[in-house]
XYZ file of C-alpha atoms in Angstrom:
604
model
C -12.196 -86.901 -52.444
C -14.008 -86.546 -49.095
C -14.597 -90.287 -48.855
C -10.932 -91.063 -49.473
C -9.876 -88.505 -46.876
C -12.192 -90.078 -44.322
C -10.723 -93.550 -44.816
C -7.139 -92.344 -44.543
C -7.713 -90.152 -41.495
C -9.818 -92.730 -39.696
C -7.200 -95.362 -40.368
C -4.990 -93.543 -37.897
C -7.581 -94.163 -35.182
C -7.765 -97.883 -35.828
C -4.002 -98.317 -36.123
C -2.999 -96.553 -32.873
C -4.665 -98.525 -30.148
C -1.872 -99.657 -27.875
C -2.959 -99.435 -24.277
C -0.880 -96.544 -22.969
C 0.341 -96.859 -19.380
C -1.259 -100.289 -18.916
C -0.534 -101.685 -22.334
C 0.192 -105.215 -21.227
C -3.418 -106.261 -21.884
C -4.022 -103.986 -24.838
C -1.288 -105.100 -27.228
C -2.237 -107.162 -30.246
C -2.185 -110.898 -29.710
C -1.993 -113.587 -32.334
C -4.824 -116.079 -32.548
C -5.617 -118.834 -35.006
C -9.193 -119.328 -36.157
C -11.064 -121.106 -38.923
C -13.746 -118.385 -38.966
C -14.184 -116.647 -42.319
C -15.879 -113.415 -43.275
C -19.434 -114.137 -44.361
C -22.208 -112.019 -45.737
C -24.477 -110.855 -42.929
C -28.088 -109.809 -42.984
C -28.099 -106.072 -42.487
C -31.000 -104.531 -40.569
C -33.667 -104.019 -43.231
C -34.693 -100.730 -41.609
C -31.367 -99.224 -42.723
C -31.491 -98.104 -46.376
C -28.991 -100.066 -48.435
C -28.756 -97.546 -51.285
C -27.424 -94.801 -49.020
C -24.446 -92.743 -50.162
C -21.316 -94.289 -48.624
C -20.019 -91.066 -47.095
C -18.727 -92.626 -43.864
C -17.386 -96.178 -43.796
C -14.894 -98.388 -41.994
C -12.408 -99.968 -44.377
C -11.836 -103.748 -44.013
C -8.216 -103.051 -43.014
C -9.233 -100.699 -40.234
C -12.126 -102.893 -39.088
C -9.866 -105.947 -38.769
C -7.293 -103.860 -36.887
C -9.848 -103.181 -34.157
C -9.854 -106.870 -33.152
C -7.206 -108.209 -30.774
C -6.121 -110.898 -33.240
C -5.926 -108.497 -36.190
C -8.953 -110.090 -37.876
C -12.688 -109.911 -37.268
C -14.182 -113.110 -35.836
C -17.643 -113.891 -34.530
C -18.088 -112.307 -31.082
C -14.392 -111.432 -31.116
C -12.819 -108.970 -28.707
C -12.327 -105.434 -29.981
C -9.791 -103.045 -28.465
C -10.699 -99.622 -27.127
C -10.231 -96.733 -29.536
C -7.147 -94.616 -28.903
C -8.684 -91.393 -27.629
C -5.246 -89.801 -27.117
C -4.449 -89.832 -30.850
C -8.017 -89.068 -31.950
C -7.842 -87.212 -35.321
C -10.646 -84.656 -34.601
C -10.995 -83.585 -38.248
C -14.229 -84.784 -39.866
C -17.560 -86.155 -38.645
C -16.629 -89.699 -39.583
C -13.746 -89.629 -37.091
C -16.301 -89.194 -34.311
C -18.653 -91.872 -35.639
C -15.815 -94.374 -36.059
C -14.609 -93.691 -32.515
C -18.189 -94.314 -31.322
C -18.494 -97.596 -33.216
C -15.149 -98.939 -32.007
C -15.898 -98.025 -28.401
C -19.306 -99.685 -28.602
C -17.855 -102.896 -30.027
C -15.179 -102.857 -27.313
C -17.661 -102.377 -24.481
C -19.863 -105.207 -25.733
C -16.948 -107.526 -26.480
C -16.543 -110.705 -24.436
C -13.888 -109.913 -21.836
C -12.424 -113.403 -22.281
C -12.782 -115.695 -25.275
C -15.814 -115.383 -27.560
C -18.554 -116.460 -25.158
C -21.262 -114.203 -23.797
C -21.354 -116.086 -20.506
C -22.820 -114.183 -17.527
C -20.570 -111.298 -16.533
C -18.213 -111.732 -19.503
C -18.477 -108.402 -21.302
C -15.825 -105.692 -21.091
C -18.290 -103.276 -19.492
C -18.874 -105.859 -16.713
C -15.140 -106.492 -16.248
C -12.845 -104.996 -13.636
C -11.924 -101.912 -15.696
C -15.426 -100.525 -15.053
C -17.164 -99.321 -11.913
C -20.853 -99.170 -11.029
C -22.047 -95.700 -10.050
C -24.745 -95.806 -7.395
C -27.930 -93.805 -7.255
C -27.645 -90.513 -5.408
C -28.365 -90.784 -1.675
C -28.182 -87.650 0.497
C -26.244 -85.886 -2.247
C -23.615 -88.612 -2.677
C -22.865 -91.450 -5.089
C -20.313 -94.235 -4.780
C -18.205 -96.151 -7.291
C -17.921 -99.923 -6.946
C -15.401 -101.840 -9.019
C -16.821 -104.758 -10.970
C -15.733 -108.134 -9.671
C -16.427 -111.604 -11.078
C -19.582 -113.122 -9.627
C -20.914 -109.833 -8.227
C -24.245 -108.821 -9.736
C -24.798 -105.307 -11.033
C -27.610 -103.351 -9.351
C -29.996 -101.382 -11.531
C -32.708 -98.781 -10.994
C -36.218 -98.574 -12.435
C -36.136 -94.781 -12.657
C -34.070 -92.404 -14.715
C -33.995 -88.849 -13.445
C -33.451 -86.334 -16.230
C -31.848 -83.194 -14.844
C -30.788 -79.918 -16.382
C -27.674 -77.738 -15.998
C -28.689 -76.824 -12.428
C -29.416 -80.397 -11.405
C -33.161 -79.735 -11.375
C -35.801 -82.051 -12.875
C -36.281 -81.572 -16.628
C -39.758 -81.410 -18.186
C -41.322 -80.410 -21.482
C -44.213 -77.943 -21.551
C -47.182 -78.064 -23.933
C -45.258 -75.991 -26.496
C -42.377 -78.476 -26.601
C -39.998 -76.287 -24.604
C -37.427 -78.053 -22.414
C -37.504 -76.612 -18.888
C -36.070 -77.165 -15.427
C -38.419 -77.045 -12.436
C -37.334 -75.307 -9.225
C -39.428 -76.151 -6.182
C -40.024 -73.739 -3.307
C -37.088 -73.000 -1.062
C -36.879 -71.825 2.531
C -35.922 -68.244 1.656
C -38.716 -67.473 -0.813
C -41.254 -70.230 -0.225
C -44.612 -69.281 -1.653
C -43.369 -65.859 -2.782
C -43.284 -64.127 -6.151
C -41.561 -61.022 -7.411
C -43.737 -58.053 -8.355
C -43.529 -54.272 -8.555
C -44.512 -51.909 -5.738
C -46.444 -48.693 -6.402
C -43.178 -46.755 -6.646
C -41.855 -49.144 -9.278
C -39.402 -50.947 -7.024
C -39.160 -54.750 -6.931
C -41.061 -56.410 -4.112
C -41.532 -59.937 -2.809
C -45.116 -60.974 -2.204
C -46.302 -64.005 -0.270
C -48.750 -66.110 -2.287
C -51.685 -67.343 -0.204
C -54.101 -68.418 -2.928
C -54.100 -69.376 -6.607
C -57.340 -69.193 -8.591
C -58.265 -69.895 -12.195
C -58.792 -66.795 -14.287
C -61.081 -66.181 -17.240
C -58.404 -67.922 -19.276
C -57.895 -71.340 -17.621
C -54.258 -71.291 -18.781
C -53.548 -68.149 -16.746
C -54.026 -68.215 -12.993
C -54.632 -65.410 -10.525
C -52.191 -65.083 -7.638
C -53.495 -63.500 -4.388
C -51.721 -62.469 -1.196
C -52.768 -63.136 2.415
C -55.186 -60.170 2.231
C -56.926 -61.681 -0.792
C -55.460 -58.931 -2.969
C -54.451 -59.817 -6.508
C -50.694 -59.834 -7.087
C -50.146 -58.046 -10.385
C -47.653 -59.475 -12.871
C -46.129 -62.137 -10.598
C -42.718 -63.436 -11.595
C -40.645 -66.347 -10.329
C -37.919 -65.823 -7.740
C -35.157 -68.307 -8.559
C -32.210 -69.470 -6.488
C -30.411 -71.319 -9.288
C -28.399 -69.142 -11.621
C -27.363 -71.166 -14.679
C -29.525 -70.403 -17.714
C -32.477 -69.006 -15.759
C -34.368 -68.657 -19.024
C -35.061 -72.412 -18.975
C -36.215 -72.559 -15.312
C -39.786 -72.349 -14.035
C -40.826 -72.142 -10.402
C -43.440 -74.578 -9.177
C -46.273 -73.372 -6.939
C -48.662 -75.813 -5.299
C -51.374 -74.187 -3.221
C -54.790 -75.647 -2.511
C -54.088 -78.636 -4.731
C -53.260 -76.482 -7.743
C -49.865 -76.675 -9.459
C -48.769 -73.628 -11.413
C -45.424 -73.028 -13.128
C -44.159 -69.510 -13.916
C -40.843 -68.148 -15.155
C -38.874 -64.997 -14.382
C -40.809 -63.075 -17.049
C -44.101 -63.988 -15.412
C -45.163 -66.331 -18.197
C -47.095 -69.426 -17.162
C -46.208 -72.858 -18.557
C -48.483 -75.887 -18.847
C -46.800 -79.141 -17.816
C -48.487 -82.539 -17.823
C -49.308 -84.051 -14.447
C -46.531 -86.208 -13.063
C -43.692 -84.899 -15.202
C -42.367 -82.362 -12.743
C -41.068 -85.030 -10.367
C -38.302 -85.817 -12.846
C -38.690 -89.518 -11.989
C -40.640 -90.801 -14.966
C -40.591 -94.565 -15.473
C -41.328 -96.675 -18.514
C -42.091 -100.289 -19.371
C -41.579 -102.546 -22.366
C -44.239 -104.482 -24.217
C -43.128 -107.746 -22.555
C -44.368 -106.230 -19.254
C -40.863 -105.588 -17.967
C -39.923 -102.257 -16.475
C -37.054 -100.536 -18.236
C -34.052 -100.567 -15.888
C -31.021 -98.294 -15.855
C -27.391 -98.517 -14.775
C -24.521 -96.017 -14.748
C -20.854 -96.923 -15.045
C -17.474 -95.240 -15.429
C -14.132 -96.702 -16.412
C -10.990 -96.871 -14.304
C -9.405 -93.786 -15.914
C -12.485 -91.742 -15.021
C -12.520 -93.184 -11.482
C -8.878 -92.355 -10.741
C -9.034 -88.955 -12.417
C -12.068 -88.110 -10.258
C -10.326 -89.344 -7.117
C -7.204 -87.286 -7.863
C -9.359 -84.247 -8.667
C -11.259 -84.480 -5.393
C -8.131 -85.179 -3.356
C -6.712 -81.969 -4.819
C -3.716 -83.703 -6.383
C -1.792 -80.949 -8.269
C -2.048 -82.438 -11.788
C -5.834 -82.760 -11.510
C -6.585 -79.515 -9.677
C -8.954 -77.276 -11.683
C -8.425 -79.455 -14.746
C -10.714 -80.793 -17.480
C -11.431 -84.409 -18.407
C -8.175 -85.910 -19.788
C -7.464 -85.410 -23.489
C -3.659 -85.679 -23.776
C -0.909 -88.220 -23.228
C 0.408 -86.079 -20.352
C -2.960 -86.166 -18.591
C -3.219 -89.910 -19.190
C 0.288 -90.536 -17.840
C -0.437 -88.505 -14.705
C -3.598 -90.510 -14.019
C -1.768 -93.789 -14.642
C 1.056 -92.813 -12.273
C -1.438 -91.812 -9.611
C -3.292 -95.145 -9.963
C -0.009 -97.101 -9.757
C 0.817 -95.404 -6.453
C -2.477 -96.871 -5.211
C -1.531 -100.318 -6.521
C -3.644 -100.285 -9.704
C -2.627 -100.596 -13.374
C -4.989 -99.093 -15.938
C -4.842 -101.551 -18.874
C -6.882 -99.528 -21.379
C -5.752 -96.053 -20.414
C -5.744 -94.757 -24.001
C -9.527 -94.963 -23.838
C -9.277 -91.936 -21.493
C -12.359 -91.103 -19.385
C -15.548 -93.040 -20.196
C -19.046 -92.595 -18.741
C -21.852 -95.050 -19.595
C -25.599 -95.193 -19.101
C -27.413 -98.449 -19.902
C -31.095 -99.194 -20.539
C -32.207 -102.813 -20.048
C -35.364 -104.953 -19.952
C -36.012 -108.450 -18.687
C -35.518 -111.167 -21.297
C -38.734 -113.046 -20.433
C -41.204 -112.602 -23.275
C -38.741 -110.838 -25.597
C -38.881 -111.719 -29.261
C -35.500 -113.055 -30.478
C -33.803 -112.933 -27.048
C -30.573 -114.267 -28.576
C -30.197 -110.998 -30.473
C -29.413 -109.108 -27.262
C -26.354 -108.774 -25.061
C -27.594 -109.845 -21.629
C -26.441 -109.323 -18.066
C -27.531 -110.766 -14.728
C -28.537 -108.079 -12.249
C -30.391 -107.295 -9.066
C -33.593 -105.410 -9.878
C -36.170 -103.711 -7.639
C -39.193 -105.912 -6.919
C -42.803 -104.762 -6.490
C -46.215 -105.942 -5.361
C -48.161 -105.361 -8.598
C -51.654 -106.152 -7.276
C -52.902 -102.576 -7.683
C -52.713 -101.402 -11.308
C -52.384 -97.779 -10.147
C -49.751 -98.250 -7.442
C -46.965 -100.809 -7.172
C -45.432 -101.183 -3.731
C -41.705 -101.880 -3.358
C -40.830 -105.161 -1.674
C -37.074 -105.547 -1.975
C -34.960 -106.849 -4.844
C -34.634 -109.990 -6.947
C -32.242 -111.445 -9.497
C -33.156 -111.147 -13.180
C -31.598 -111.647 -16.600
C -31.676 -108.375 -18.506
C -31.280 -107.538 -22.193
C -29.421 -104.398 -23.247
C -31.701 -102.192 -25.374
C -29.781 -98.915 -25.258
C -26.457 -97.426 -24.190
C -24.947 -93.946 -24.001
C -21.180 -93.951 -24.596
C -19.547 -90.704 -23.476
C -15.805 -90.202 -23.583
C -13.054 -87.586 -23.623
C -10.756 -87.480 -26.653
C -7.930 -85.318 -27.961
C -9.216 -81.826 -28.675
C -12.598 -82.458 -27.050
C -12.701 -82.072 -23.247
C -16.494 -81.631 -23.568
C -16.439 -85.323 -24.597
C -18.085 -87.207 -27.456
C -21.692 -88.149 -26.662
C -22.775 -91.220 -28.643
C -25.815 -93.443 -28.276
C -26.804 -96.890 -29.557
C -30.070 -98.849 -29.574
C -31.223 -102.342 -30.356
C -32.768 -102.397 -33.833
C -36.180 -103.493 -32.482
C -36.580 -100.790 -29.828
C -39.148 -98.428 -31.306
C -40.613 -97.220 -34.600
C -38.765 -94.419 -36.358
C -40.241 -91.072 -37.193
C -39.954 -89.778 -40.758
C -36.489 -88.854 -42.028
C -34.507 -88.119 -45.208
C -31.243 -89.482 -46.556
C -29.127 -89.147 -49.708
C -28.693 -92.171 -51.969
C -25.703 -93.132 -54.101
C -27.064 -91.137 -57.024
C -27.143 -87.990 -54.907
C -30.935 -87.901 -54.650
C -32.651 -87.063 -51.382
C -34.983 -89.869 -50.375
C -37.811 -89.316 -47.866
C -38.645 -92.229 -45.599
C -42.087 -92.132 -43.955
C -42.562 -92.895 -40.278
C -42.595 -96.601 -39.446
C -45.935 -98.333 -39.161
C -46.898 -101.735 -37.837
C -46.467 -103.669 -34.603
C -44.018 -105.615 -32.494
C -41.374 -103.218 -31.155
C -39.949 -103.639 -27.676
C -41.198 -100.206 -26.601
C -44.231 -99.899 -28.874
C -46.846 -102.554 -29.550
C -48.431 -100.665 -32.438
C -48.077 -97.379 -34.295
C -51.894 -97.134 -34.493
C -52.138 -95.067 -31.333
C -53.401 -91.616 -30.530
C -50.044 -90.240 -29.375
C -46.492 -91.350 -28.646
C -44.104 -90.676 -25.781
C -46.623 -90.006 -23.004
C -45.510 -91.209 -19.534
C -47.867 -93.659 -17.848
C -46.034 -93.943 -14.513
C -43.820 -92.064 -12.078
C -41.844 -92.729 -8.908
C -43.550 -92.205 -5.555
C -40.639 -92.672 -3.209
C -39.714 -96.336 -3.565
C -43.116 -97.146 -5.065
C -44.578 -96.594 -8.533
C -47.782 -94.681 -9.309
C -49.712 -94.300 -12.554
C -50.165 -90.852 -14.055
C -53.659 -89.395 -14.362
C -55.861 -91.295 -16.799
C -53.534 -94.280 -17.088
C -52.668 -97.560 -15.408
C -49.126 -98.799 -14.806
C -48.279 -100.265 -18.198
C -46.124 -99.827 -21.283
C -46.777 -96.629 -23.225
C -46.148 -96.396 -26.989
C -42.756 -94.932 -27.857
C -41.464 -93.418 -31.097
C -37.940 -92.249 -31.955
C -38.882 -88.909 -33.495
C -35.464 -88.086 -35.016
C -34.036 -91.532 -35.900
C -30.466 -90.344 -36.531
C -30.296 -87.328 -34.268
C -31.253 -84.563 -36.670
C -34.466 -82.677 -37.353
C -35.939 -82.707 -40.860
C -35.067 -79.519 -42.701
C -32.191 -78.575 -40.380
C -28.480 -78.084 -41.016
C -26.956 -79.914 -38.020
C -23.254 -79.233 -38.485
C -20.837 -77.310 -40.749
C -19.787 -80.421 -42.698
C -23.285 -81.438 -43.821
C -25.522 -79.169 -45.842
C -28.699 -80.882 -44.689
C -30.166 -83.334 -42.197
C -30.347 -85.832 -45.074
C -26.563 -85.668 -45.550
C -25.980 -86.115 -41.820
C -28.378 -89.067 -41.654
C -26.587 -90.646 -44.594
C -23.251 -90.615 -42.781
C -24.733 -92.415 -39.763
C -26.670 -94.914 -41.882
C -23.577 -95.527 -44.009
C -21.301 -96.377 -41.081
C -24.006 -98.591 -39.559
C -24.205 -100.571 -42.792
C -20.424 -100.733 -43.024
C -19.918 -102.070 -39.492
C -22.894 -104.446 -39.440
C -21.932 -105.994 -42.779
C -18.412 -106.767 -41.524
C -19.390 -108.376 -38.226
C -18.942 -112.109 -38.694
C -21.602 -114.822 -38.520
C -24.059 -114.506 -35.659
C -22.154 -111.781 -33.814
C -24.760 -110.384 -31.426
C -23.481 -106.809 -31.821
C -24.881 -106.595 -35.374
C -28.372 -106.198 -33.881
C -27.522 -102.747 -32.514
C -27.228 -99.482 -34.382
C -25.542 -96.153 -33.860
C -28.168 -93.417 -33.542
C -25.507 -90.745 -33.712
C -22.875 -88.764 -31.823
C -22.544 -85.127 -30.847
C -19.786 -82.835 -29.643
C -19.241 -79.068 -29.686
C -17.890 -76.747 -32.315
C -14.132 -76.297 -31.700
C -14.359 -78.505 -28.577
C -15.471 -75.435 -26.626
C -17.567 -75.212 -23.472
C -21.159 -76.110 -24.472
C -23.541 -73.215 -25.012
C -26.572 -75.513 -24.925
C -27.610 -74.456 -28.420
C -27.594 -76.625 -31.553
C -25.521 -75.578 -34.555
C -27.185 -73.705 -37.379
C -25.738 -71.600 -40.218
C -26.979 -68.564 -38.278
C -25.276 -69.774 -35.089
C -21.912 -71.420 -35.890
C -20.181 -70.183 -32.730
C -17.731 -72.288 -30.704
C -19.590 -74.389 -28.152
C -22.729 -75.088 -30.194
C -23.642 -78.763 -30.576
C -22.533 -80.320 -33.871
C -22.544 -83.808 -35.364
C -26.016 -85.288 -34.864
C -26.987 -82.390 -32.662
C -30.488 -83.487 -31.557
C -29.424 -86.855 -30.231
C -32.000 -88.924 -28.309
C -32.226 -92.543 -27.157
C -35.774 -93.907 -27.236
C -35.224 -95.811 -23.978
C -33.647 -92.954 -22.016
C -34.793 -89.530 -23.263
C -38.169 -90.911 -24.325
C -40.177 -88.037 -22.883
C -37.636 -85.283 -23.584
C -37.689 -85.294 -27.395
C -37.818 -81.689 -28.633
C -36.812 -79.796 -31.760
C -34.022 -77.959 -29.893
C -33.057 -80.558 -27.286
C -29.340 -81.135 -27.809
C -27.541 -83.211 -25.122
C -25.725 -80.024 -24.162
C -28.974 -78.218 -23.377
C -28.671 -79.942 -20.000
C -25.027 -81.049 -19.951
C -23.353 -77.668 -19.688
C -21.786 -75.567 -16.981
C -20.056 -72.262 -16.492
C -16.737 -73.927 -17.397
C -15.544 -77.268 -18.763
C -14.288 -78.246 -15.313
C -16.229 -81.351 -14.223
C -15.985 -80.392 -10.546
C -19.058 -78.184 -10.700
C -22.412 -79.599 -11.750
C -22.934 -79.181 -15.472
C -21.073 -81.150 -18.116
C -21.282 -84.387 -16.129
C -24.326 -84.814 -13.913
C -22.667 -87.417 -11.698
C -19.053 -86.235 -11.250
C -19.729 -83.659 -8.533
C -21.678 -86.113 -6.352
C -19.357 -89.147 -6.596
C -17.250 -89.940 -3.521
C -13.542 -90.571 -4.318
C -12.261 -94.128 -4.273
C -11.023 -95.432 -0.923
C -7.550 -96.818 -0.530
C -7.360 -100.155 -2.335
C -6.963 -103.233 -0.115
C -4.292 -105.721 -1.156
C -6.924 -108.300 -2.152
C -8.280 -105.915 -4.794
C -4.944 -105.011 -6.368
C -4.239 -106.340 -9.834
């Protein structure tokens, strides 16, 4: 009964995809083709005997394509986020799959010529790196190369660098500030709270617990951090660096051990073909014009959430039209993307990747411990991972989905349920030849070998600048033994839904369609679409706002060094409210400058 319900409900999503206020380029068109559906080779790392608990029917799958029938490298339409059903997990996974296929569709025809994917077309904007607290949005234009970065800064709900301590706890690091620099909170003799200036830090009898001393060489008893950031202070540590020693303490006075180099928040990684992993951020036109209206204090956008209704969509469309712009895929609502890419040189099976031409940072690599920046150069890059984040009806916190190329990294162990209802345990992958891992015969996975040093790159202690071995610990976004959401009774059931829809989609992509080489890792959202609490769902904690779906979602090319047993996306992507205007849910919205007035030459 559940399977039948899923197909019927999800069919509504596939059937209602007209483009909203800019529907002239989103209506179905009729095309004639001699292509026929053929059996495709499904990724052999996806179990084929999995219970088919989440699928895409052939009728719905064909309806996603502009011509009403799947063809090799054919264009898929954006999912209709306005009429999103919001009923069962499979609704969210089907939305994720359709959006992914749309983004990686050729914008024109069926050719993957340079610059001819939807995500490189004019409906998307590049988001720059943050400079002096600001980012800019630049509309994609034919012939203009995308710029990428070699660093990905992971930040928490306060915008501070995110690290993991030796116990696997996800933390934010607050550096000294002008008001309390070098000070800690302690108790005076009368029991009152007192700030004490730290002049010296020494190792104690226990090397994991340091002794803090004041300017009179007197020991400061029970020192505690003094924090300026207020959101979720329980996950913040203050960093002290005195006399070459780095010590991290929290507001309870507990000391945390953090590996050297992590606390910068600018960890870099490389692939086994000796390419750095590069990153790009993009938003769609609906997001761009909603943000601009929000920051210009236009009444409909003032103090609002990301759009989830036809009224919100229509207001954004009307606002864009006043500025001379039509939003052709407005039913997609607001979309935020993050891409991970590597250079194609030396890649095995380079034709199995969607590629883009881009400007990448260039380095003098003579010194194996420090690479010196020397400008930029053009390179052909292969997409190895993508976050797809979008607002939908009933979910202003957005759906957070992620996809990877099938050859990225070895999987950790996981369970799934087969068609006979038996739970099958799959051991961790072994062998060689992944893009991000040469061999599983290593001492440890997911250890950073390099960090940013301004514009340059430095190796971490004990390493040279090189590729480090990566493993995807939770292959489908759930921890073994957990109950990740109220619909699934186990991680195995949740994994089965994701594996099942992967098999369903991949098997229906025609011929040598390049998109069949990617897989959905999972998608997460919050219980009842409420403001994120930062906690994953469990039967003991089913409250609104907890992360559900695949609630420990990680991409091996983006959150490589932040894989924890409690690390839901919403651990960092949360704020005091769902309003995107304050740092929290989106880590880029508050820093992006609104769009300028559009010159006539840019109007379409």
